[in-house]
Coordinates of C-alpha atoms in Angstrom, one line a residue:
Chain V
M1 CA 0.0 0.0 0.0
S2 CA 1.4 3.4 -1.0
K3 CA 1.9 6.2 1.5
T4 CA -1.1 8.2 0.2
R5 CA -3.3 5.2 0.3
K6 CA -2.4 4.6 3.9
L7 CA -3.1 8.2 4.8
Q8 CA -6.4 8.0 3.0
A9 CA -7.4 4.9 4.9
A10 CA -6.4 6.6 8.2
I11 CA -8.6 9.6 7.4
V12 CA -11.5 7.4 6.5
V13 CA -11.2 5.5 9.8
I14 CA -11.0 8.7 11.9
L15 CA -14.0 10.2 10.1
G16 CA -15.8 7.0 10.6
I17 CA -15.1 7.0 14.4
V18 CA -16.2 10.6 14.7
T19 CA -19.4 9.9 12.8
L20 CA -20.1 6.8 15.0
V21 CA -19.7 8.9 18.3
G22 CA -22.0 11.5 16.9
G23 CA -24.5 8.8 15.9
I24 CA -24.6 7.5 19.5
A25 CA -25.0 11.0 20.8
A26 CA -27.9 11.4 18.4
I27 CA -29.6 8.3 19.7
A28 CA -29.3 9.7 23.2
R29 CA -31.0 12.9 22.1
F30 CA -33.9 11.1 20.5
V31 CA -34.4 8.9 23.5
Q32 CA -34.1 11.5 26.2
G33 CA -35.3 14.6 24.5
L34 CA -33.7 18.1 24.1
G35 CA -33.7 19.0 27.8
P36 CA -31.2 16.5 29.2
T37 CA -29.1 16.3 26.1
T38 CA -28.6 19.9 25.1
N39 CA -28.0 23.2 27.0
L40 CA -30.9 24.8 25.4
S41 CA -33.5 26.5 27.7
D42 CA -36.4 28.9 27.7
A43 CA -33.8 31.7 27.7
Y44 CA -31.9 30.2 24.7
P45 CA -34.5 28.2 22.7
W46 CA -32.0 28.1 19.7
G47 CA -28.4 27.1 19.9
L48 CA -25.6 25.4 18.0
W49 CA -27.8 23.2 15.7
I50 CA -29.6 26.2 14.3
V51 CA -26.2 27.9 13.7
Y52 CA -25.1 24.7 12.0
D53 CA -28.2 24.9 9.7
V54 CA -28.0 28.6 8.9
F55 CA -24.3 28.2 8.0
F56 CA -24.5 25.0 5.9
I57 CA -27.5 26.1 3.9
P58 CA -25.6 29.0 2.2
F59 CA -22.4 26.9 2.2
S60 CA -24.2 24.4 0.1
A61 CA -25.3 27.1 -2.2
G62 CA -22.2 26.3 -4.3
A63 CA -24.4 23.7 -6.0
F64 CA -27.0 26.1 -7.3
M65 CA -24.4 28.8 -8.2
I66 CA -22.4 26.3 -10.2
S67 CA -25.4 24.8 -11.9
A68 CA -26.4 28.4 -12.8
V69 CA -23.0 28.9 -14.4
T70 CA -23.0 25.6 -16.3
H71 CA -26.6 25.3 -17.5
I72 CA -28.0 28.8 -17.8
Y73 CA -24.8 30.8 -18.6
D74 CA -23.9 27.8 -20.7
R75 CA -20.2 27.6 -19.8
H76 CA -19.5 24.0 -20.5
E77 CA -15.9 24.3 -19.5
Y78 CA -17.1 24.3 -15.9
Y79 CA -18.6 20.7 -16.2
P80 CA -15.5 19.1 -14.6
I81 CA -15.9 21.0 -11.4
A82 CA -19.7 21.0 -11.5
R83 CA -20.1 17.5 -10.3
P84 CA -17.9 17.6 -7.2
V85 CA -19.4 20.9 -6.2
I86 CA -23.0 19.6 -6.6
V87 CA -22.2 16.4 -4.7
A88 CA -20.7 18.6 -1.9
G89 CA -23.8 20.8 -1.9
F90 CA -26.1 17.8 -1.8
L91 CA -24.3 16.3 1.1
G92 CA -24.4 19.7 2.8
Y93 CA -28.2 19.7 2.5
V94 CA -28.6 16.1 3.6
F95 CA -26.9 16.9 6.9
V96 CA -28.7 20.2 7.2
V97 CA -31.9 18.1 7.1
V98 CA -30.5 15.6 9.6
V99 CA -29.4 18.3 12.1
L100 CA -32.7 20.1 11.6
L101 CA -34.6 17.0 12.5
M102 CA -32.5 16.6 15.6
D103 CA -33.3 20.1 16.6
L104 CA -37.1 19.7 16.2
A105 CA -38.5 19.1 19.7
R106 CA -41.4 17.1 18.1
W107 CA -39.4 15.6 15.3
H108 CA -41.8 12.6 15.0
R109 CA -44.3 15.1 13.7
F110 CA -42.0 16.6 11.1
Y111 CA -44.5 15.6 8.3
N112 CA -47.0 18.2 9.6
I113 CA -45.1 20.6 7.4
L114 CA -46.3 18.7 4.4
I115 CA -50.0 18.8 5.4
P116 CA -51.5 21.5 3.2
W117 CA -54.3 22.6 5.6
Y118 CA -51.6 23.2 8.3
W119 CA -49.6 25.6 6.0
N120 CA -49.0 29.1 7.3
L121 CA -48.1 31.0 4.2
H122 CA -47.1 34.0 6.2
S123 CA -44.4 32.0 8.0
F124 CA -40.8 32.2 6.7
M125 CA -40.1 29.0 8.8
F126 CA -42.7 27.4 6.5
E127 CA -41.1 28.8 3.4
V128 CA -37.6 27.7 4.5
S129 CA -38.7 24.1 5.4
M130 CA -40.7 23.8 2.2
C131 CA -37.9 25.0 0.0
I132 CA -35.3 22.8 1.8
T133 CA -37.5 19.7 1.3
V134 CA -38.2 20.4 -2.4
Y135 CA -34.6 21.5 -3.1
T136 CA -33.2 18.4 -1.5
V137 CA -35.3 16.3 -4.0
I138 CA -33.9 18.5 -6.8
L139 CA -30.4 17.9 -5.6
V140 CA -31.0 14.1 -5.6
L141 CA -32.0 14.4 -9.3
E142 CA -28.8 16.5 -10.0
V143 CA -26.6 14.0 -8.2
A144 CA -28.4 10.9 -9.6
P145 CA -26.5 10.9 -12.9
A146 CA -23.2 10.1 -11.1
I147 CA -24.8 7.0 -9.5
L148 CA -26.8 6.0 -12.5
E149 CA -23.7 6.2 -14.7
R150 CA -21.9 4.0 -12.3
L151 CA -24.7 1.4 -12.3
N152 CA -25.1 1.9 -16.0
W153 CA -28.9 2.4 -15.8
Q154 CA -29.5 4.2 -19.1
K155 CA -33.3 4.7 -19.0
P156 CA -33.6 6.9 -15.9
L157 CA -30.3 8.6 -16.9
R158 CA -31.8 9.7 -20.3
L159 CA -34.9 11.0 -18.5
I160 CA -32.9 13.1 -16.1
R161 CA -30.6 14.4 -18.9
F162 CA -33.6 15.3 -20.9
A163 CA -34.9 17.5 -18.0
T164 CA -31.5 18.8 -16.9
V165 CA -32.1 22.4 -17.7
V166 CA -35.6 22.4 -16.1
I167 CA -34.2 20.7 -12.9
A168 CA -31.3 23.2 -12.7
G169 CA -33.7 26.1 -13.3
A170 CA -36.1 24.9 -10.6
G171 CA -33.1 24.4 -8.2
I172 CA -31.9 28.0 -8.8
V173 CA -35.4 29.5 -8.2
L174 CA -35.9 27.5 -5.0
S175 CA -32.4 28.4 -3.7
S176 CA -32.9 32.1 -4.3
L177 CA -36.2 31.8 -2.4
H178 CA -34.9 30.0 0.6
Q179 CA -31.6 31.6 1.0
S180 CA -33.4 34.9 1.2
S181 CA -36.2 33.6 3.4
L182 CA -33.6 32.3 5.8
G183 CA -32.8 36.0 6.4
S184 CA -36.4 36.9 6.4
L185 CA -36.8 34.5 9.5
F186 CA -35.3 37.4 11.5
L187 CA -37.5 40.1 10.2
L188 CA -40.0 39.3 13.0
M189 CA -37.3 40.1 15.6
P190 CA -36.6 43.8 15.5
Y191 CA -36.6 43.9 19.3
K192 CA -34.5 40.7 19.6
L193 CA -31.8 41.0 17.1
H194 CA -29.2 43.6 17.7
P195 CA -29.6 46.7 15.3
L196 CA -26.1 46.1 13.8
W197 CA -27.7 43.0 12.2
W198 CA -31.4 43.7 12.1
T199 CA -32.5 45.5 9.0
P200 CA -35.3 45.1 6.5
L201 CA -32.6 44.2 4.0
L202 CA -31.9 40.9 5.9
P203 CA -33.3 38.8 3.0
L204 CA -31.1 40.6 0.5
F205 CA -28.0 40.2 2.7
F206 CA -28.7 36.5 3.2
F207 CA -29.2 36.0 -0.5
A208 CA -26.0 37.9 -1.4
A209 CA -24.1 36.0 1.2
A210 CA -25.3 32.7 -0.2
A211 CA -24.2 33.7 -3.7
F212 CA -20.7 34.7 -2.9
S213 CA -20.3 32.0 -0.2
G214 CA -21.6 29.4 -2.6
L215 CA -19.1 30.4 -5.2
S216 CA -16.3 30.4 -2.6
M217 CA -17.3 26.9 -1.5
A218 CA -17.2 25.9 -5.2
I219 CA -13.7 27.3 -5.5
F220 CA -12.6 25.8 -2.2
V221 CA -14.0 22.3 -3.0
A222 CA -12.6 22.3 -6.5
V223 CA -9.1 23.3 -5.5
V224 CA -9.0 20.9 -2.5
S225 CA -10.6 17.9 -4.2
F226 CA -8.6 18.2 -7.4
K227 CA -5.4 18.6 -5.4
A228 CA -6.2 15.7 -3.1
F229 CA -6.8 13.3 -5.9
G230 CA -4.0 14.6 -8.1
R231 CA -6.2 15.8 -11.0
D232 CA -5.3 18.6 -13.3
L233 CA -7.4 21.8 -12.8
K234 CA -7.4 24.8 -15.0
L235 CA -7.1 27.6 -12.4
G236 CA -8.3 30.1 -15.0
L237 CA -11.9 28.8 -14.5
L238 CA -11.7 29.5 -10.8
S239 CA -10.0 32.9 -11.3
D240 CA -13.1 34.0 -13.2
L241 CA -15.3 32.8 -10.3
A242 CA -13.0 34.6 -7.9
K243 CA -13.5 37.8 -9.9
I244 CA -17.3 37.4 -9.6
V245 CA -16.9 36.8 -5.8
A246 CA -14.9 40.0 -5.5
I247 CA -17.5 42.0 -7.4
M248 CA -20.3 40.6 -5.2
L249 CA -18.3 41.3 -2.0
G250 CA -17.8 44.9 -3.2
I251 CA -21.6 45.3 -3.7
Y252 CA -22.4 43.6 -0.4
L253 CA -20.0 45.9 1.5
A254 CA -21.3 49.0 -0.2
I255 CA -25.0 48.1 0.7
K256 CA -24.0 47.0 4.2
I257 CA -22.3 50.4 4.9
G258 CA -25.1 52.3 3.1
D259 CA -27.7 50.5 5.2
L260 CA -25.9 51.4 8.5
L261 CA -25.5 55.0 7.3
T262 CA -29.1 55.5 6.4
A263 CA -30.2 53.9 9.7
G264 CA -27.8 56.2 11.5
E265 CA -26.2 53.3 13.1
M266 CA -22.5 53.8 12.2
G267 CA -21.8 54.7 15.8
L268 CA -22.8 51.2 16.9
L269 CA -19.6 49.9 15.2
F270 CA -17.7 51.2 18.2
T271 CA -20.1 51.5 21.1
E272 CA -21.4 47.9 21.5
G273 CA -18.5 46.2 23.1
W274 CA -17.9 42.7 22.0
L275 CA -20.9 42.8 19.6
S276 CA -19.1 45.6 17.7
V277 CA -16.0 43.4 17.6
L278 CA -18.0 40.5 16.3
F279 CA -19.6 42.6 13.6
L280 CA -16.3 44.1 12.5
A281 CA -14.6 40.7 12.6
E282 CA -17.3 39.3 10.3
I283 CA -17.0 42.2 7.9
V284 CA -13.2 42.3 7.8
I285 CA -12.5 38.6 7.6
G286 CA -15.5 37.6 5.5
A287 CA -15.7 40.5 3.1
V288 CA -12.9 43.1 3.2
V289 CA -9.9 40.7 3.2
P290 CA -11.2 38.3 0.4
F291 CA -12.4 41.4 -1.6
V292 CA -8.9 42.9 -1.6
L293 CA -7.3 39.5 -2.2
F294 CA -9.5 38.5 -5.1
L295 CA -8.9 42.0 -6.7
T296 CA -5.2 41.2 -7.0
R297 CA -4.1 39.0 -9.9
K298 CA -1.9 37.0 -7.5
G299 CA -4.8 36.3 -5.2
R300 CA -7.0 35.1 -8.0
E301 CA -4.5 33.1 -10.1
T302 CA -2.7 31.0 -7.6
S303 CA -4.2 28.0 -5.9
S304 CA -3.1 29.2 -2.4
G305 CA -4.7 32.6 -3.1
L306 CA -7.9 31.0 -4.1
V307 CA -7.9 28.6 -1.1
W308 CA -7.2 31.4 1.4
G309 CA -9.6 33.9 -0.1
S310 CA -12.5 31.4 -0.3
A311 CA -11.7 30.2 3.2
C312 CA -11.9 33.8 4.5
V313 CA -15.4 34.2 2.9
L314 CA -16.5 30.9 4.6
V315 CA -15.1 31.9 8.0
G316 CA -16.8 35.3 7.7
L317 CA -20.1 33.5 6.8
A318 CA -19.7 31.2 9.9
L319 CA -19.2 34.3 12.0
N320 CA -22.2 36.1 10.5
R321 CA -24.5 33.2 11.0
T322 CA -23.4 32.6 14.6
N323 CA -23.9 36.3 15.3
V324 CA -27.4 36.5 13.8
A325 CA -28.8 33.2 15.0
L326 CA -27.2 33.2 18.5
L327 CA -24.8 35.8 19.8
A328 CA -26.7 39.0 18.7
L329 CA -30.1 37.8 19.8
N330 CA -30.8 39.2 23.2
A331 CA -31.5 36.8 26.0
P332 CA -33.0 37.5 29.4
P333 CA -30.4 39.1 31.7
G334 CA -28.2 36.6 33.5
A335 CA -29.0 33.7 31.1
T336 CA -26.0 32.0 29.5
Y337 CA -25.6 29.2 26.9
F338 CA -22.7 27.0 25.9
P339 CA -23.4 23.9 23.8
H340 CA -23.7 20.6 25.6
W341 CA -21.1 18.0 24.4
I342 CA -23.9 16.1 22.7
E343 CA -24.7 19.2 20.6
I344 CA -21.0 19.6 19.7
A345 CA -20.5 15.8 19.0
V346 CA -23.5 15.7 16.7
S347 CA -22.5 18.8 14.8
I348 CA -18.9 17.6 14.3
A349 CA -20.2 14.2 13.3
A350 CA -22.5 15.7 10.7
V351 CA -19.5 17.5 9.1
A352 CA -17.3 14.4 9.4
A353 CA -20.0 12.2 7.8
G354 CA -20.4 14.7 5.0
V355 CA -16.6 14.8 4.3
L356 CA -16.5 10.9 4.6
L357 CA -19.3 10.5 2.1
F358 CA -17.8 13.1 -0.3
F359 CA -14.5 11.2 -0.1
L360 CA -16.2 7.9 -0.8
A361 CA -18.2 9.4 -3.7
T362 CA -15.1 10.9 -5.3
R363 CA -13.4 7.5 -4.9
F364 CA -16.1 5.2 -6.2
L365 CA -18.4 7.3 -8.4
P366 CA -17.6 9.2 -11.5
V367 CA -17.5 12.6 -9.7
L368 CA -14.1 13.9 -10.7
P369 CA -12.9 13.8 -14.3
E370 CA -10.7 10.8 -15.1
P371 CA -7.0 11.6 -14.6
A372 CA -5.2 12.0 -17.9
V373 CA -2.6 9.4 -16.8
A374 CA -5.2 6.7 -16.1
R375 CA -6.8 7.2 -19.4
D376 CA -3.4 6.8 -21.2
E377 CA -2.8 3.6 -19.3
A378 CA -6.2 2.3 -20.2
T379 CA -5.6 2.9 -23.9
T380 CA -2.2 1.3 -24.0
Chain Q
M1 CA -66.0 41.4 20.6
R2 CA -62.4 41.6 21.7
K3 CA -61.9 40.9 25.3
G4 CA -59.2 42.2 27.5
M5 CA -57.7 42.3 31.0
L6 CA -56.7 45.4 32.9
V7 CA -54.0 44.9 35.5
D8 CA -53.6 47.8 37.8
L9 CA -50.3 47.3 39.5
T10 CA -51.1 49.9 42.2
R11 CA -53.9 47.7 43.4
C12 CA -51.8 44.5 43.5
I13 CA -50.9 43.3 47.0
G14 CA -48.6 40.4 45.8
C15 CA -50.7 37.6 47.2
R16 CA -50.3 35.4 44.2
A17 CA -53.8 34.1 44.3
C18 CA -53.9 34.5 40.5
Q19 CA -50.8 32.3 40.2
V20 CA -52.5 29.6 42.3
A21 CA -55.8 29.9 40.5
C22 CA -54.0 29.5 37.2
K23 CA -52.3 26.4 38.3
Q24 CA -55.6 24.9 39.6
W25 CA -57.8 25.7 36.6
N26 CA -55.2 24.5 34.1
D27 CA -54.1 21.5 36.1
L28 CA -50.5 22.6 36.2
P29 CA -48.0 20.9 38.5
A30 CA -46.1 22.7 41.2
E31 CA -42.5 23.5 40.6
E32 CA -39.7 22.6 43.0
T33 CA -38.0 25.9 43.7
Q34 CA -35.2 27.4 45.7
N35 CA -34.9 30.6 47.7
W36 CA -33.2 33.0 45.4
G37 CA -33.6 36.0 47.6
S38 CA -37.0 37.2 46.4
Y39 CA -40.6 36.5 47.1
Q40 CA -41.0 36.0 43.4
N41 CA -41.5 32.3 43.2
P42 CA -40.7 30.6 40.8
A43 CA -38.1 32.8 39.4
A44 CA -39.4 32.8 35.8
L45 CA -42.4 31.7 33.7
S46 CA -42.1 28.1 32.5
A47 CA -44.1 25.4 30.8
D48 CA -45.7 24.7 34.2
T49 CA -46.1 28.3 35.3
W50 CA -48.2 30.4 32.9
T51 CA -48.5 33.4 35.1
L52 CA -46.1 34.8 37.6
V53 CA -46.2 37.8 40.0
E54 CA -42.8 39.5 39.6
F55 CA -41.5 41.4 42.7
T56 CA -39.4 44.4 41.8
E57 CA -37.8 47.0 44.0
V58 CA -37.8 50.4 42.3
D59 CA -36.1 53.5 43.6
E60 CA -37.9 56.5 42.1
G61 CA -36.1 59.1 44.3
D62 CA -38.9 59.1 47.0
G63 CA -37.8 55.9 48.7
L64 CA -37.9 52.3 47.7
Q65 CA -41.1 51.0 46.1
W66 CA -41.9 47.3 46.1
V67 CA -43.9 46.7 42.9
F68 CA -45.8 43.5 42.1
A69 CA -46.4 42.8 38.4
K70 CA -48.4 39.8 37.2
R71 CA -46.9 38.6 34.0
Q72 CA -48.3 36.2 31.4
C73 CA -49.0 36.0 27.7
M74 CA -50.1 39.5 26.5
H75 CA -52.4 38.0 23.8
C76 CA -51.2 40.5 21.1
L77 CA -53.7 41.7 18.6
H78 CA -51.0 40.9 16.0
P79 CA -49.3 37.9 17.6
A80 CA -45.7 37.2 16.3
C81 CA -46.0 33.5 17.4
A82 CA -49.0 33.0 15.1
S83 CA -47.3 34.7 12.3
A84 CA -44.1 32.7 12.8
C85 CA -45.5 29.2 13.3
P86 CA -44.9 27.2 10.0
V87 CA -47.8 24.8 10.7
G88 CA -50.3 27.3 12.1
A89 CA -50.2 25.9 15.6
F90 CA -51.1 29.3 17.1
H91 CA -54.3 31.1 16.2
Q92 CA -56.3 34.0 17.6
T93 CA -59.9 33.4 18.7
E94 CA -62.6 36.0 17.9
Q95 CA -62.3 37.2 21.5
G96 CA -58.6 37.8 21.1
A97 CA -57.1 34.8 22.9
V98 CA -54.0 33.4 21.3
V99 CA -54.2 29.7 21.6
Y100 CA -52.1 26.7 20.7
D101 CA -53.0 23.5 18.9
P102 CA -50.6 20.8 20.2
A103 CA -51.4 18.4 17.4
R104 CA -49.8 20.6 14.8
C105 CA -46.6 21.6 16.7
I106 CA -43.3 20.3 15.3
G107 CA -41.2 21.8 18.1
C108 CA -39.1 24.3 16.0
R109 CA -39.4 26.9 18.8
Y110 CA -39.5 29.8 16.3
C111 CA -42.5 31.1 18.4
M112 CA -40.3 31.2 21.5
V113 CA -37.6 33.1 19.6
V114 CA -39.8 35.7 18.0
C115 CA -42.1 36.5 20.9
P116 CA -41.2 40.1 22.0
F117 CA -42.3 39.2 25.6
G118 CA -40.5 35.8 25.7
V119 CA -43.7 34.0 26.7
P120 CA -44.0 30.6 25.0
K121 CA -42.1 28.0 27.0
L122 CA -41.1 24.4 26.2
E123 CA -41.5 21.3 28.4
W124 CA -37.7 20.7 28.3
E125 CA -37.8 17.6 30.4
E126 CA -40.2 15.7 28.2
P127 CA -38.8 13.5 25.3
L128 CA -41.4 14.9 23.0
P129 CA -42.3 18.2 24.5
F130 CA -45.1 20.7 23.8
V131 CA -44.9 24.5 23.9
R132 CA -47.1 25.9 26.6
K133 CA -48.3 29.3 27.7
C134 CA -51.3 31.2 29.1
R135 CA -54.3 30.6 26.9
F136 CA -56.6 33.4 28.3
C137 CA -58.7 30.6 30.0
V138 CA -60.3 30.2 26.6
D139 CA -62.5 27.4 27.9
R140 CA -63.9 29.7 30.6
L141 CA -64.3 32.6 28.1
E142 CA -66.4 30.3 25.9
A143 CA -68.6 29.4 28.9
G144 CA -69.1 33.1 29.6
L145 CA -66.8 33.1 32.6
E146 CA -63.9 35.4 33.4
P147 CA -60.4 34.0 33.5
A148 CA -59.4 32.2 36.7
C149 CA -56.8 34.8 37.7
A150 CA -59.3 37.6 37.5
K151 CA -61.8 35.6 39.4
A152 CA -59.3 34.9 42.2
C153 CA -57.9 38.5 42.5
P154 CA -59.1 39.9 45.9
T155 CA -58.3 43.6 45.2
D156 CA -59.7 43.8 41.6
A157 CA -56.1 44.5 40.4
I158 CA -57.1 42.2 37.5
V159 CA -60.3 43.1 35.7
F160 CA -61.8 41.3 32.8
G161 CA -64.0 43.0 30.2
N162 CA -64.2 44.3 26.6
R163 CA -60.9 45.7 25.6
D164 CA -62.3 49.0 24.5
D165 CA -64.2 49.5 27.8
L166 CA -61.0 48.6 29.7
I167 CA -59.0 51.2 27.8
A168 CA -61.6 53.8 28.7
E169 CA -61.6 52.7 32.3
A170 CA -57.8 52.8 32.4
E171 CA -57.6 56.3 31.0
E172 CA -60.3 57.5 33.4
R173 CA -58.3 56.2 36.3
I174 CA -55.2 58.1 35.1
R175 CA -57.3 61.2 34.7
N176 CA -58.9 60.9 38.1
Q177 CA -55.7 60.2 40.0
P178 CA -52.8 61.6 37.9
G179 CA -50.4 61.4 40.8
R180 CA -51.0 57.7 41.3
Y181 CA -50.1 56.5 37.8
V182 CA -47.5 57.1 35.1
D183 CA -49.4 58.4 32.0
H184 CA -49.1 55.2 30.0
V185 CA -51.6 52.4 29.5
Y186 CA -49.1 49.6 28.6
G187 CA -50.6 47.4 25.9
K188 CA -52.9 50.0 24.4
D189 CA -50.5 50.8 21.5
E190 CA -47.6 48.5 22.0
L191 CA -47.0 46.4 18.8
G192 CA -50.4 47.5 17.5
G193 CA -52.0 46.6 20.8
T194 CA -52.3 43.7 23.2
S195 CA -55.3 42.2 24.9
W196 CA -53.7 42.7 28.3
L197 CA -53.4 46.2 29.6
Y198 CA -51.4 47.6 32.5
L199 CA -51.4 50.6 34.7
S200 CA -48.4 51.4 36.9
A201 CA -47.1 53.9 39.4
V202 CA -43.5 53.5 38.0
P203 CA -42.3 53.6 34.4
F204 CA -42.7 50.2 32.8
D205 CA -39.1 49.8 31.7
K206 CA -38.1 49.8 35.4
L207 CA -40.3 46.7 35.8
G208 CA -38.7 44.8 32.9
F209 CA -41.5 45.5 30.4
P210 CA -39.9 45.8 27.0
T211 CA -40.1 49.3 25.4
L212 CA -42.0 48.7 22.1
G213 CA -43.2 50.8 19.3
P214 CA -46.8 51.0 18.0
E215 CA -46.0 49.0 14.8
P216 CA -46.8 45.3 14.9
V217 CA -43.6 43.2 14.4
T218 CA -45.7 41.0 12.0
T219 CA -46.3 43.7 9.4
L220 CA -42.9 43.8 7.6
S221 CA -42.5 40.0 7.7
E222 CA -46.0 39.4 6.3
V223 CA -45.7 42.0 3.6
V224 CA -42.4 40.4 2.5
A225 CA -43.9 36.9 2.6
T226 CA -47.0 38.0 0.7
Y227 CA -45.4 40.1 -2.0
G228 CA -41.6 39.4 -1.8
T229 CA -41.8 35.7 -2.1
P230 CA -43.8 35.5 -5.3
S231 CA -41.9 38.4 -6.9
I232 CA -38.5 36.8 -6.1
A233 CA -39.7 33.5 -7.6
V234 CA -41.2 35.2 -10.7
T235 CA -38.2 37.5 -11.2
V236 CA -35.6 34.8 -10.8
A237 CA -37.5 32.4 -13.1
A238 CA -37.9 35.2 -15.8
V239 CA -34.3 36.2 -15.6
L240 CA -33.1 32.6 -15.9
G241 CA -35.5 31.8 -18.7
G242 CA -34.4 35.0 -20.6
L243 CA -30.7 34.3 -20.1
Y244 CA -31.1 30.7 -21.1
Y245 CA -33.0 31.7 -24.2
W246 CA -30.5 34.3 -25.1
F247 CA -27.4 32.1 -24.6
S248 CA -28.9 29.1 -26.5
R249 CA -30.0 31.3 -29.4
R250 CA -26.6 32.9 -29.5
E251 CA -25.1 29.5 -29.7
K252 CA -27.5 28.4 -32.4
N253 CA -26.7 31.5 -34.4
M254 CA -23.0 30.8 -34.0
H255 CA -23.5 27.3 -35.2
A256 CA -25.6 28.6 -38.1
E257 CA -22.9 31.1 -39.1
Q258 CA -20.3 28.4 -38.9
D259 CA -22.4 26.1 -41.0
A260 CA -23.0 28.9 -43.6
E261 CA -19.2 29.6 -43.7
Q262 CA -18.6 25.9 -44.2
E263 CA -21.1 25.7 -47.0
E264 CA -19.6 28.8 -48.7
R265 CA -16.2 27.3 -48.4
E266 CA -17.4 24.0 -49.9
A267 CA -19.2 25.8 -52.7
S268 CA -16.2 27.8 -53.7

């Protein structure tokens, strides 16, 4: 066994163990309920698992951004990176749904959301859950070709290929809706969410963040997965994406600052103690730094520049979502929250299981393009 | 007719008969509590305690005042919980009670997060918990009775009636005894109005009542849901369709041009 093979095997084993521990923690949560297995309370009804979801939904937006680029903008040269990114997005959603189910206190009644006469069309929680459900089905259809090709089932494959553009289009519409409605969830909380974050533009900010974070995730996943499996990657493709990310970040920053100015809230950047620090950290790490980096040729056109820039965007996104869904929501005085080890174990396991499945998919399904060397060997 | 409750904090003697009556009528278990240095017991509202008399010491310059404030669901005229619930588990009755349908609840706790008063509580110790809160004794209301807390109150600090009449009554009390009250009927305008109304001798923010504007929190969210959602869907679909049409036609034209050139070359 070669050295890389050994390393790969070790990674798989470690990810497997982490997943297993999280799985056991998950069983404890289902048996005992939220009270004994989380540190959630009436003062903190939402915690780490909600943060997980509001982070991984825009993270997984890479799938819809890439499918927009390949199918609608019709840039076929992106096909080689489309599949790994869509698989990563799909896995991201699968574990969003898993964690969401864990977080539902009455998870056994989750199907109530599908009963039409229960629907509350005013509720953004309804819109978010509906979009996630339907979009996950769409992602199944987008990922299915990789599996069907492997199994060589031609008939369903032809059907899906026939409808590819429609599926991609529906996916993009649904994504736009639920990325923005994720932000709209907080429109009801002008007295709960700190004014640095609360604004009627929340849906716009959440949508914009999903767009540039999705592209950053696509860049990150493409560079890392092609590198890890020793496949050739034309960096030029990703540089173009990085340029789009820079433009989006510029617009995002401009609107963010304009919004604070018009609300007369610029002073809050300095007066709110650690909340000011968190806000500035999220803006500087997640928007200013990658904006500047991706404006430079060197930042866009080297793989290290691409990885660092996209990682910054994703860290900024993580900060933003932690702030909005947890830290900047005011709780009763004196109340505190730090996640229980079961909450942490389940969240880490969800990430580990996603990475593990992604690894196995790239290993055993036609997700990454064939390496040139292997093709040469096959023909000789 | 919208019903309401008027709580006059200057009349409250802190006997907590309302708290006990609530527990009895709604079959709520007692809570095991610890002395935390206050007569306020238990310390906070919970799934088993739907109303609670809060004991606050307020220094308004003329010596210490001990103020007793009964807290419970405010039964908003524009309830955030009902607007938030994805499965419509909260709804408002004609009389203004905001009530919960346990069969629908999926336990997402969005209601708890959005409530400006932090009222809905979860049965944290249950494996499959329900959300619980004051339901304005909706069963008593339907039978033509006043809520249990109002019935039990010995000093008429809690009065049940039509909301409009109670507002008139409250304003008259302020008019008649301006020195006794701050000039504010809490709940008359807050968030577009609440069914529960309060009179107090000290400013409400000193008692932990949130300072809220007259605009319902539900307005913006519901406008965005009603008009924003379909317009986003239609706009995105139209833009996508247009782009797709444009790009595929451009490609077709490019192919056609290439074919024409090819033909020309072949012909020459």
